[in-house]
C-alpha positions as a Markdown table, in Angstrom:
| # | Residue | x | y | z |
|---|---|---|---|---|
| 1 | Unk | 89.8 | -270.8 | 60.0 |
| 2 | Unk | 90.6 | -272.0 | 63.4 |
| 3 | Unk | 92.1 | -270.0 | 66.7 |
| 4 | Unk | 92.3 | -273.2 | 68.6 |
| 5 | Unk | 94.7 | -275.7 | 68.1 |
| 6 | Unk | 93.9 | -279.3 | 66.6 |
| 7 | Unk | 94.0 | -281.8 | 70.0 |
| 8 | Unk | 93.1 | -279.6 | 72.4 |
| 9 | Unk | 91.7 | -280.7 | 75.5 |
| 10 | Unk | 90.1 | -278.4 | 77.8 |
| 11 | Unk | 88.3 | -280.0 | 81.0 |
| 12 | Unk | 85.1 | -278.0 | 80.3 |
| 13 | Unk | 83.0 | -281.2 | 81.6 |
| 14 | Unk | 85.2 | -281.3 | 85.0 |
| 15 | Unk | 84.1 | -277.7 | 85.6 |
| 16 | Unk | 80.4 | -278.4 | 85.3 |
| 17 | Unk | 79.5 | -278.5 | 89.1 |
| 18 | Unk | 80.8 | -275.2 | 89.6 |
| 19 | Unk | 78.7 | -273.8 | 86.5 |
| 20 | Unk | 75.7 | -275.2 | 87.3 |
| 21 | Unk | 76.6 | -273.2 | 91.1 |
| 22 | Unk | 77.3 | -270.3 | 89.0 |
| 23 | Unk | 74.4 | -270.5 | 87.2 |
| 24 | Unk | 72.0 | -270.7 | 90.6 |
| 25 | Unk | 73.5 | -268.3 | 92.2 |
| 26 | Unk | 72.8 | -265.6 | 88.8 |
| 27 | Unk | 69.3 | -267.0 | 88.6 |
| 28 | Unk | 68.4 | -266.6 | 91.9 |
| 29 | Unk | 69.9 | -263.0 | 92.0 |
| 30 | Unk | 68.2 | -262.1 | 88.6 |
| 31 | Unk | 64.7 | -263.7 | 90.2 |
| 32 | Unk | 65.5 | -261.4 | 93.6 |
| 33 | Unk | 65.8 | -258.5 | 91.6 |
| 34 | Unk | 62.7 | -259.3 | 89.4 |
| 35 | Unk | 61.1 | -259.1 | 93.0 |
| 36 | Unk | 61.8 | -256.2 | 93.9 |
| 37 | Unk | 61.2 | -254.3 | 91.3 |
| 38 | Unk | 58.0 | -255.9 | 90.3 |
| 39 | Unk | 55.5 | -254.3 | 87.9 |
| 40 | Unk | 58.0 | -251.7 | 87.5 |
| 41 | Unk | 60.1 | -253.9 | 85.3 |
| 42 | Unk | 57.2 | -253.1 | 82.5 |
| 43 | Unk | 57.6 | -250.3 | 79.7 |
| 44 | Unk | 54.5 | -248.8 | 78.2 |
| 45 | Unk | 54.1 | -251.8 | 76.1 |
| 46 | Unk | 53.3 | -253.9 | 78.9 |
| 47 | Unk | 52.1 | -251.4 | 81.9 |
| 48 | Unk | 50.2 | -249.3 | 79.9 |
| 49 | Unk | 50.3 | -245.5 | 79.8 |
| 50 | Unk | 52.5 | -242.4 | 77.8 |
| 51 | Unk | 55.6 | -241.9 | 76.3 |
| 52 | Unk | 56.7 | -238.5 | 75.3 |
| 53 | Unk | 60.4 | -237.9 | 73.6 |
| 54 | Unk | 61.4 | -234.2 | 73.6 |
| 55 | Unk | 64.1 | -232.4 | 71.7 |
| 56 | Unk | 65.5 | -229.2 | 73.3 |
| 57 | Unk | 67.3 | -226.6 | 71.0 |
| 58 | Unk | 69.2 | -226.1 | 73.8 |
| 59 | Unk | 70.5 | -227.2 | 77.0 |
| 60 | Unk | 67.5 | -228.2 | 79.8 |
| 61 | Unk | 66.9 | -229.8 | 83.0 |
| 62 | Unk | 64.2 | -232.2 | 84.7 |
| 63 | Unk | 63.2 | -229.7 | 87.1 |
| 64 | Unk | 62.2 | -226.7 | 84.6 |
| 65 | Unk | 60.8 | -229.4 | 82.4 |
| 66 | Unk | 58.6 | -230.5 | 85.1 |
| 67 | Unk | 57.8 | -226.8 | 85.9 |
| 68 | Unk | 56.1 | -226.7 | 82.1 |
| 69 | Unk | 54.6 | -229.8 | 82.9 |
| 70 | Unk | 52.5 | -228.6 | 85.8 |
| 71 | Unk | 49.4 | -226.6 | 83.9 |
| 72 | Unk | 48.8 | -230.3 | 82.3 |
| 73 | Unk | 48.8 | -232.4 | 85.6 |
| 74 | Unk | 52.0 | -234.1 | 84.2 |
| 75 | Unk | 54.4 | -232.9 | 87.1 |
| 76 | Unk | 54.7 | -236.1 | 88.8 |
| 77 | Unk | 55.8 | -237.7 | 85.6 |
| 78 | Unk | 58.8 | -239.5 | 85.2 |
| 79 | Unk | 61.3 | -237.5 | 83.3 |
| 80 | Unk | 64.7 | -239.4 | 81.6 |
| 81 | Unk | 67.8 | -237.9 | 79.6 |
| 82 | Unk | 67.9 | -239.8 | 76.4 |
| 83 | Unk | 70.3 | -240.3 | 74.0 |
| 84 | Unk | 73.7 | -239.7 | 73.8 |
| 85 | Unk | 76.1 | -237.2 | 75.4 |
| 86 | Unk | 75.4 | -233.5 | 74.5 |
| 87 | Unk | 72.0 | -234.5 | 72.6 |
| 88 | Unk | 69.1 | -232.7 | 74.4 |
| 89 | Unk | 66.6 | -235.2 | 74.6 |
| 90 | Unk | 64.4 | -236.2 | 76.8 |
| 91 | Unk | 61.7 | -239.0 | 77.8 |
| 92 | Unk | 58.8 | -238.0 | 79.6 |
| 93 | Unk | 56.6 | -241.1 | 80.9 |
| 94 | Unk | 53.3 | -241.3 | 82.9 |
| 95 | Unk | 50.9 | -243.6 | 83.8 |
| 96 | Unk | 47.8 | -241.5 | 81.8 |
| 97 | Unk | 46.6 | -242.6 | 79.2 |
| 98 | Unk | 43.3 | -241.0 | 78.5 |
| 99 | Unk | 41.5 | -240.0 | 75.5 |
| 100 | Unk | 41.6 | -236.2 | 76.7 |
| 101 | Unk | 45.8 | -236.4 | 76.1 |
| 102 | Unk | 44.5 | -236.9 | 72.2 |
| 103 | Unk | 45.9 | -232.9 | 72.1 |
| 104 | Unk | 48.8 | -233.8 | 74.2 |
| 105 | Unk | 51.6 | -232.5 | 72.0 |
| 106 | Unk | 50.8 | -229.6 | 71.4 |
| 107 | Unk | 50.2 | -228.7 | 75.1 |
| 108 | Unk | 53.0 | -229.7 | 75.9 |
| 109 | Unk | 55.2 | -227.7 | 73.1 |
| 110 | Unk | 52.9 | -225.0 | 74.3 |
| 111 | Unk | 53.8 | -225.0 | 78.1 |
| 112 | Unk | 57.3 | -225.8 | 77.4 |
| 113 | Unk | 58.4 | -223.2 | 75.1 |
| 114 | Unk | 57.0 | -220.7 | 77.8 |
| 115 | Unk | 59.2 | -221.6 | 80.5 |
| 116 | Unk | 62.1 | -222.1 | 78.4 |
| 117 | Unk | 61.8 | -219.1 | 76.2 |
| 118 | Unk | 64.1 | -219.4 | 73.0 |
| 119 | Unk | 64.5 | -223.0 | 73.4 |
| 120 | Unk | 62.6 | -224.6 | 71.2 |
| 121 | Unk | 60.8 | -227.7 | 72.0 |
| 122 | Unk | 60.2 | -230.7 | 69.2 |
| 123 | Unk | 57.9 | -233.4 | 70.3 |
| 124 | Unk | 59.4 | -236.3 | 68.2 |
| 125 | Unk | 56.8 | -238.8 | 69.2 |
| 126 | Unk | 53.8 | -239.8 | 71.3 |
| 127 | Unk | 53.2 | -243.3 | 72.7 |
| 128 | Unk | 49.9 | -244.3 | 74.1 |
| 129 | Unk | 48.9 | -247.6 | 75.3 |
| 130 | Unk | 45.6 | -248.3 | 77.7 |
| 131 | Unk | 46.1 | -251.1 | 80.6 |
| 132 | Unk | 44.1 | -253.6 | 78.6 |
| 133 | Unk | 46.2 | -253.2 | 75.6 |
| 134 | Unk | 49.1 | -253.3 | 78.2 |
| 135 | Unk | 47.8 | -256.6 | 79.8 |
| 136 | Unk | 47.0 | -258.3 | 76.7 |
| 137 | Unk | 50.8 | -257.4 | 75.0 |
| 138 | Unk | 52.1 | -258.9 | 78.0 |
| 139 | Unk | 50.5 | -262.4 | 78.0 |
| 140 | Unk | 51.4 | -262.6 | 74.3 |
| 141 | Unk | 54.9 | -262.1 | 74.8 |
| 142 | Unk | 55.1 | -264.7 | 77.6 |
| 143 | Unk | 53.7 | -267.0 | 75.5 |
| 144 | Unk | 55.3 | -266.4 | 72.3 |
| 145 | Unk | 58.5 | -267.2 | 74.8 |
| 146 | Unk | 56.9 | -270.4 | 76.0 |
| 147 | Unk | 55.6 | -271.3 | 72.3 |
| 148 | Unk | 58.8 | -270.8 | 70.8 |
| 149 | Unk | 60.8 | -272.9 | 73.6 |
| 150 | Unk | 58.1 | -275.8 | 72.9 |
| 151 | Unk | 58.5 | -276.4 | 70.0 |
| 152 | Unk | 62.2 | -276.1 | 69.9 |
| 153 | Unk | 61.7 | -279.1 | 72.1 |
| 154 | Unk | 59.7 | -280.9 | 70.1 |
| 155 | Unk | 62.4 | -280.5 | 66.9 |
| 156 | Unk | 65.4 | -281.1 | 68.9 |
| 157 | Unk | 63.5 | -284.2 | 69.5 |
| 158 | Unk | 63.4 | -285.3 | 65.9 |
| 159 | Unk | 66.0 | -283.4 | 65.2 |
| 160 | Unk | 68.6 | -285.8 | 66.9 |
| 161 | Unk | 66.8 | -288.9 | 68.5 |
| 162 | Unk | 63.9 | -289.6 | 65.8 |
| 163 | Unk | 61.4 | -289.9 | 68.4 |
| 164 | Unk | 58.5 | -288.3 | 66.7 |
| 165 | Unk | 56.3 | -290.3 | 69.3 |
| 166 | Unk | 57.6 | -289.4 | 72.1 |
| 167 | Unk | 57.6 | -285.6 | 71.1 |
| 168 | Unk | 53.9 | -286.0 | 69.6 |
| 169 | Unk | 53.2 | -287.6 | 73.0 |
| 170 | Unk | 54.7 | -284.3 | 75.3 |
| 171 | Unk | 53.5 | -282.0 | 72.4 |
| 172 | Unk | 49.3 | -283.9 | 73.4 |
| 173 | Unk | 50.6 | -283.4 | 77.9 |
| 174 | Unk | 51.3 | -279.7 | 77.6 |
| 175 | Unk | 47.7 | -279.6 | 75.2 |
| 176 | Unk | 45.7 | -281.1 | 77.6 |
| 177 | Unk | 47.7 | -279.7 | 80.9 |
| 178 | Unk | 48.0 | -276.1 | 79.3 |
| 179 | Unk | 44.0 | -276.2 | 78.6 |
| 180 | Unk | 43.5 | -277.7 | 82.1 |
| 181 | Unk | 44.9 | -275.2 | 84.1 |
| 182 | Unk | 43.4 | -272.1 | 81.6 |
| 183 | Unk | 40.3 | -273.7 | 83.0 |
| 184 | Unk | 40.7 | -273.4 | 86.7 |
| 185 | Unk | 41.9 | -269.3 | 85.9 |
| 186 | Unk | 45.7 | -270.2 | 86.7 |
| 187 | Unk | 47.0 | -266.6 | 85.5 |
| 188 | Unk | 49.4 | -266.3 | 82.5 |
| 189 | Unk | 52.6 | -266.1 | 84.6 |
| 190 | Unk | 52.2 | -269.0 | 86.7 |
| 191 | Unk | 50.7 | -270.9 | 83.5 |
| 192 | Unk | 53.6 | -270.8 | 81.5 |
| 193 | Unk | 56.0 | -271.8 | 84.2 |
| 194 | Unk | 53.6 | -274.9 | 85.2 |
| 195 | Unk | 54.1 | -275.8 | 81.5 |
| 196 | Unk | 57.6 | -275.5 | 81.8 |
| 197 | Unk | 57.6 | -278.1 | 84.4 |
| 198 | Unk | 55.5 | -279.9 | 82.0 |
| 199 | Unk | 58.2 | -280.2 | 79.4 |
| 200 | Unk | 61.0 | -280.8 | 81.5 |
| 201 | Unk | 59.0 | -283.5 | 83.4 |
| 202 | Unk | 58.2 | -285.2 | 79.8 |
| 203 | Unk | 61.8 | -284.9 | 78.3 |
| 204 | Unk | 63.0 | -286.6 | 81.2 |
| 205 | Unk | 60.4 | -289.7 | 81.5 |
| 206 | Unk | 60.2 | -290.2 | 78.1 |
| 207 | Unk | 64.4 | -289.7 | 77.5 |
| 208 | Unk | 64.1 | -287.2 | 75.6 |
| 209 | Unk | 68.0 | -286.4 | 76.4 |
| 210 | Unk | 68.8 | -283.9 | 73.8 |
| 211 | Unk | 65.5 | -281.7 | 74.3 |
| 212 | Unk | 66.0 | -281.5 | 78.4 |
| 213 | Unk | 69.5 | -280.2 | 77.1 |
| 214 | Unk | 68.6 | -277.5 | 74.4 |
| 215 | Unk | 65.3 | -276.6 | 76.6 |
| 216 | Unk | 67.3 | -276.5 | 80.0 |
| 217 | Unk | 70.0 | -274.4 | 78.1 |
| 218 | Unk | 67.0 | -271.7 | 76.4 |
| 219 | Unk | 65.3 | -271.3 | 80.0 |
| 220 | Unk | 69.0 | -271.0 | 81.8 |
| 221 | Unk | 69.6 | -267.9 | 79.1 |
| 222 | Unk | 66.3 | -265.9 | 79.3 |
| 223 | Unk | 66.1 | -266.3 | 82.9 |
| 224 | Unk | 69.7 | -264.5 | 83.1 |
| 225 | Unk | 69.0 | -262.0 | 80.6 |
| 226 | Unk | 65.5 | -260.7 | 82.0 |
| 227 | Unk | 67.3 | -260.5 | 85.5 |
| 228 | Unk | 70.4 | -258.7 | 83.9 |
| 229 | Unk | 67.2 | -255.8 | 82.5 |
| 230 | Unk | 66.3 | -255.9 | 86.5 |
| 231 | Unk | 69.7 | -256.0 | 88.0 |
| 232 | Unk | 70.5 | -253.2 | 85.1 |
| 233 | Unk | 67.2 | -251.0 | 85.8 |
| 234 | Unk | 65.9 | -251.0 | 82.6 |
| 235 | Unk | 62.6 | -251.1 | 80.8 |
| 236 | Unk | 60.9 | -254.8 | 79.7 |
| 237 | Unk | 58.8 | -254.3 | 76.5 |
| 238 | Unk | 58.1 | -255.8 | 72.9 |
| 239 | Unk | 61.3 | -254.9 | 71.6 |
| 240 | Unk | 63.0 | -256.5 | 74.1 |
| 241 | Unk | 60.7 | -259.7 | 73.8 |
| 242 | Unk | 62.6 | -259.8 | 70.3 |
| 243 | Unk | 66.1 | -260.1 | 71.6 |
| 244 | Unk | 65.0 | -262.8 | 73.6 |
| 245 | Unk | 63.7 | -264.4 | 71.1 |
| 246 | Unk | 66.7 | -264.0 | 69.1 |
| 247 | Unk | 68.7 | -265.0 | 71.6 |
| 248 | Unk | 66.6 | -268.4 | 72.3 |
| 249 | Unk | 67.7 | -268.9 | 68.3 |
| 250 | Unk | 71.2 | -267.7 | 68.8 |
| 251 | Unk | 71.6 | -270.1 | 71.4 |
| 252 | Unk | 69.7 | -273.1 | 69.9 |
| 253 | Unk | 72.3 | -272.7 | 67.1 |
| 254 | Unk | 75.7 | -273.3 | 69.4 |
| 255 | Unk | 73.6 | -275.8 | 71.2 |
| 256 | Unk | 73.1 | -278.2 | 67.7 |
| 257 | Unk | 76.6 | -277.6 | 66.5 |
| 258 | Unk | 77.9 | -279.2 | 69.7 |
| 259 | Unk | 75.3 | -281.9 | 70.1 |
| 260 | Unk | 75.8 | -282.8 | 66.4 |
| 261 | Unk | 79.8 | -283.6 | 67.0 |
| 262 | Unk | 78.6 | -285.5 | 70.4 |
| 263 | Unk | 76.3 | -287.7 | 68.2 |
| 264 | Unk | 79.1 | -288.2 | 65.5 |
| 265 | Unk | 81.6 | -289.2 | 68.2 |
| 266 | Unk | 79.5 | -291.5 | 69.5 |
| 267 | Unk | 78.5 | -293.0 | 66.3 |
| 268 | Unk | 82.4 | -293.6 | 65.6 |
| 269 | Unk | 82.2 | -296.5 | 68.2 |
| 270 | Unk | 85.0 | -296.0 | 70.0 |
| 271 | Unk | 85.0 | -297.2 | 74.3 |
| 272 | Unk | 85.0 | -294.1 | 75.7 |
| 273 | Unk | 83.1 | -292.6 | 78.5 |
| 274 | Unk | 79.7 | -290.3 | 77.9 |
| 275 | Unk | 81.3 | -287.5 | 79.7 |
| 276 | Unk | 84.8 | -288.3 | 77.8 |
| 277 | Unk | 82.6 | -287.7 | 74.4 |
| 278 | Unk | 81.1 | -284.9 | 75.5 |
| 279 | Unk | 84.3 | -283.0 | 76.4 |
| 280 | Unk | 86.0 | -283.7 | 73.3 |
| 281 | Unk | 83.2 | -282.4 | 71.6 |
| 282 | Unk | 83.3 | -279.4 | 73.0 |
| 283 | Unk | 86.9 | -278.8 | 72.5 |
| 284 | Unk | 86.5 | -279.7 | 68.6 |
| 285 | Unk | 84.0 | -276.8 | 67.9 |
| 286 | Unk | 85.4 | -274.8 | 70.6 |
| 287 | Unk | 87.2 | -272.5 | 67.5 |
| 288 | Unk | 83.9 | -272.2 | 65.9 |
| 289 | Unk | 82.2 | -271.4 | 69.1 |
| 290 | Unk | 84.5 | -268.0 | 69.2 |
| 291 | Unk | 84.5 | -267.1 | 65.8 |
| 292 | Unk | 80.7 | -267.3 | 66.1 |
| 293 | Unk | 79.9 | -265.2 | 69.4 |
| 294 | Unk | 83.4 | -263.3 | 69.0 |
| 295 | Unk | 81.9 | -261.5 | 65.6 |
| 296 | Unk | 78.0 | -261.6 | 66.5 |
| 297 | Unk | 79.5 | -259.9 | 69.9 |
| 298 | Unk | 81.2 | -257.0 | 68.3 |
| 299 | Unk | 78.3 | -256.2 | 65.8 |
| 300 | Unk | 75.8 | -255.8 | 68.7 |
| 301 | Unk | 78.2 | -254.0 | 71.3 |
| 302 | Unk | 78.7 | -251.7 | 68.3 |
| 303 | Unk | 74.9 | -251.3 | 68.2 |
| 304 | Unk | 75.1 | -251.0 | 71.4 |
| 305 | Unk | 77.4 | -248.4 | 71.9 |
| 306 | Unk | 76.7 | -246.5 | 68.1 |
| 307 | Unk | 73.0 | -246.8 | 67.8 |
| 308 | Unk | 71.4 | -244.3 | 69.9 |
| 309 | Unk | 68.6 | -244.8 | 73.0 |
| 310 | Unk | 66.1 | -246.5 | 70.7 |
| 311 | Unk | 68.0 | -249.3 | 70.1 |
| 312 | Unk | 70.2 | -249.6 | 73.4 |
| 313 | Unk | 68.1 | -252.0 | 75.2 |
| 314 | Unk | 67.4 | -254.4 | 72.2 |
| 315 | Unk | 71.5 | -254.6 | 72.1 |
| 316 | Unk | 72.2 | -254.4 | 75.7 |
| 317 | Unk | 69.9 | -257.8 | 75.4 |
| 318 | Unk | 72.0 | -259.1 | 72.7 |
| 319 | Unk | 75.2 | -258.8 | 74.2 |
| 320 | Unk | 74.0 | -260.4 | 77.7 |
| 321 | Unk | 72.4 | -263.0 | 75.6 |
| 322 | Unk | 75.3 | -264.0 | 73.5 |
| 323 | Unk | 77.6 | -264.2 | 76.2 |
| 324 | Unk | 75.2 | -266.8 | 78.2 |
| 325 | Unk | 74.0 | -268.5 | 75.2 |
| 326 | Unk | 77.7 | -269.5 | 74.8 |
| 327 | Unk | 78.4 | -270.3 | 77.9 |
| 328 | Unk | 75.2 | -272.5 | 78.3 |
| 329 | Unk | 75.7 | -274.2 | 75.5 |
| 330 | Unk | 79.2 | -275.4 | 77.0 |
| 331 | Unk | 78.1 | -275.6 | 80.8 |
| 332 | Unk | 74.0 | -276.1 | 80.4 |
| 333 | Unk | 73.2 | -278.2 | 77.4 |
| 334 | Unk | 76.0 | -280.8 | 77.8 |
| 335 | Unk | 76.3 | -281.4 | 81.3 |
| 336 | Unk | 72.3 | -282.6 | 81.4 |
| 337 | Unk | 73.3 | -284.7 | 78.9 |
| 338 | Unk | 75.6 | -286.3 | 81.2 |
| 339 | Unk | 73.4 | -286.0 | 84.1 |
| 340 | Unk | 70.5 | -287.9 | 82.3 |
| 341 | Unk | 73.3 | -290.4 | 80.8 |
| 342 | Unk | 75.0 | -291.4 | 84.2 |
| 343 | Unk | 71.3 | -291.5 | 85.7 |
| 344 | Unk | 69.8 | -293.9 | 83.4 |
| 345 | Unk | 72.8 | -295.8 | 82.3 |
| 346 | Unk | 73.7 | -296.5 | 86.0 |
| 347 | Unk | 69.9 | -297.8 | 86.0 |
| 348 | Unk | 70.4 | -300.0 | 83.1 |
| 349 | Unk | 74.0 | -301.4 | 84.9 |
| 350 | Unk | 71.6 | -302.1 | 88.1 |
| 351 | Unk | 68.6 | -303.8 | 85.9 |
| 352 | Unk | 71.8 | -306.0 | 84.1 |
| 353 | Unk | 73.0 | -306.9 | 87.7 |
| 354 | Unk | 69.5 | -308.4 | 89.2 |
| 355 | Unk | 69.4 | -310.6 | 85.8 |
């Protein structure tokens, strides 16, 4: 089944400077708001503390809520509507987390249900999580993201080029580097993004084209989708480290469909320019490409829009990551292809000349 016509030729490659502007200028407002909102970006999972969901019988308000929560030392708490319209649900969140809340629901169903008389108060769950816990989930998730993106590199690398060497020679770098700078106390954070460096350094010196592609692509789309939860104002925690890493394989997927036609182009031998290939490449799968992200886009905005609080971050993730991972895949992954192609095939031209 194809929406797009046979012959099609849409300059996508011509665009590419303006993308890659694009794309800066949404990084760097993603990373601004990652700034300022700081630790605060962290749910439970990562910060540490409670989570309390409420159901009301009837109708409430933060404000006589809060007045029930005072007799606990819970007043300051941060109190949320959850759920959808006309569902009487609310999130109560602090940062306590101590072993004398073990008999915190039934205080609070206590407390409440005298303030609010006939309303009846369910306390559907209870969420506790200690800073250390917190702490520990956190680093995890960063590096499951930085694992994950590794060795995605490292198959690309077979994958297209057959350079097991040169992969097995990166893979031994980011070792030895990675262990290096555990030893000196570099924190996670700023670990994982030396690493980073690491890789795209490597793909690049040892021409590992189609691995600075896919990798440059899978940063490009997490870095936008973790400033979209800042820019947005919502919550980072595990389940939203699982839509990224859905995501990074969502996007990985477009990514191979389009390098595969560029390396079957280029293998029909015809005298054509890198950036001629690359284009026509992309206009060939362009009909798959919005088959694939049309229908994986409706599923999760109906999630999204049909599945209730729990789930509404996981699938507001999923729609800002299928829209990028297309997009990257078209105006990421292919134009470093042409950049590194242009670089080192202009060097190759000069090294000709001098001979």
């Amino acid at each position: 089944m194809e929406f797009i016509k046979p012959g099609i030729n849409i300059d996508f490659v011509g665009r590419r400077k303006f993308a890659f502007i694009l794309s800066l200028v949404l990084i760097l407002i993603g990373l601004t708001a990652l700034i300022w909102r700081g630790t605060s970006l962290f749910g439970i999972d990562f910060a540490g503390g409670t989570v309390v969901q409420l159901r009301f019988s009837s109708p409430t308000n933060a404000n006589k809520i809060r007045e029930g929560l005072k007799p606990i030392g819970l007043d300051r708490s941060a109190i949320q509507h959850f759920g959808g319209e006309g569902e009487d649900v609310f999130l109560i969140r602090t940062d306590v987390s101590r072993s004398k809340l073990a008999n915190l629901s039934k205080e609070l169903k206590d407390n409440l249900e005298r303030i609010h008389g006939e309303n009846t108060v369910t306390v559907e769950r209870v969420e506790m999580v200690g800073p250390k816990v917190g702490k520990d989930l956190r680093q995890k998730a960063l590096l499951a993201i930085y694992y994950a993106l590794l060795l995605i590199a490292i198959y690309i690398s077979w994958r297209f080029e057959q350079k097991l060497m040169p992969a097995a020679i990166m893979a031994g770098a980011l070792f030895l580097g990675v262990l290096g700078l555990r030893e000196v106390g570099m924190s996670i954070p700023m670990l994982i993004v030396a690493a980073l460096v690491i890789t795209m350094v490597c793909c690049w010196f040892l021409k590992l084209k189609y691995a600075l592609g896919a990798v440059s692509a899978l940063i490009h789309d997490v870095m936008i989708t973790v400033g979209a939860f800042a820019i947005a104002n919502k919550e980072f925690d595990l389940t939203v480290v699982a839509a990224l890493l859905t995501i990074i394989g969502y996007s990985l997927n477009d990514t191979i469909i389009v390098f595969d036609r560029i390396r079957e182009n280029l293998r029909k031998g015809k005298r054509r320019e890198f950036a001629e290939v690359v284009n026509a490449s992309i206009n060939q799968t362009l009909s798959r490409t919005i088959l694939t992200s049309g229908t994986t886009l409706a599923v999760v905005t109906a999630l999204f829009i049909l599945g209730g609080g729990v789930i509404h971050d996981f699938a507001f993730a999923l729609i800002v990551g299928v829209l990028v991972g297309t997009y990257s895949s078209i105006f990421v992954a292919s134009p470093v292809l042409i950049a590194w192609e242009t670089k080192f095939a202009n060097t190759r031209v000069r090294a000709t000349a001098k001979s």
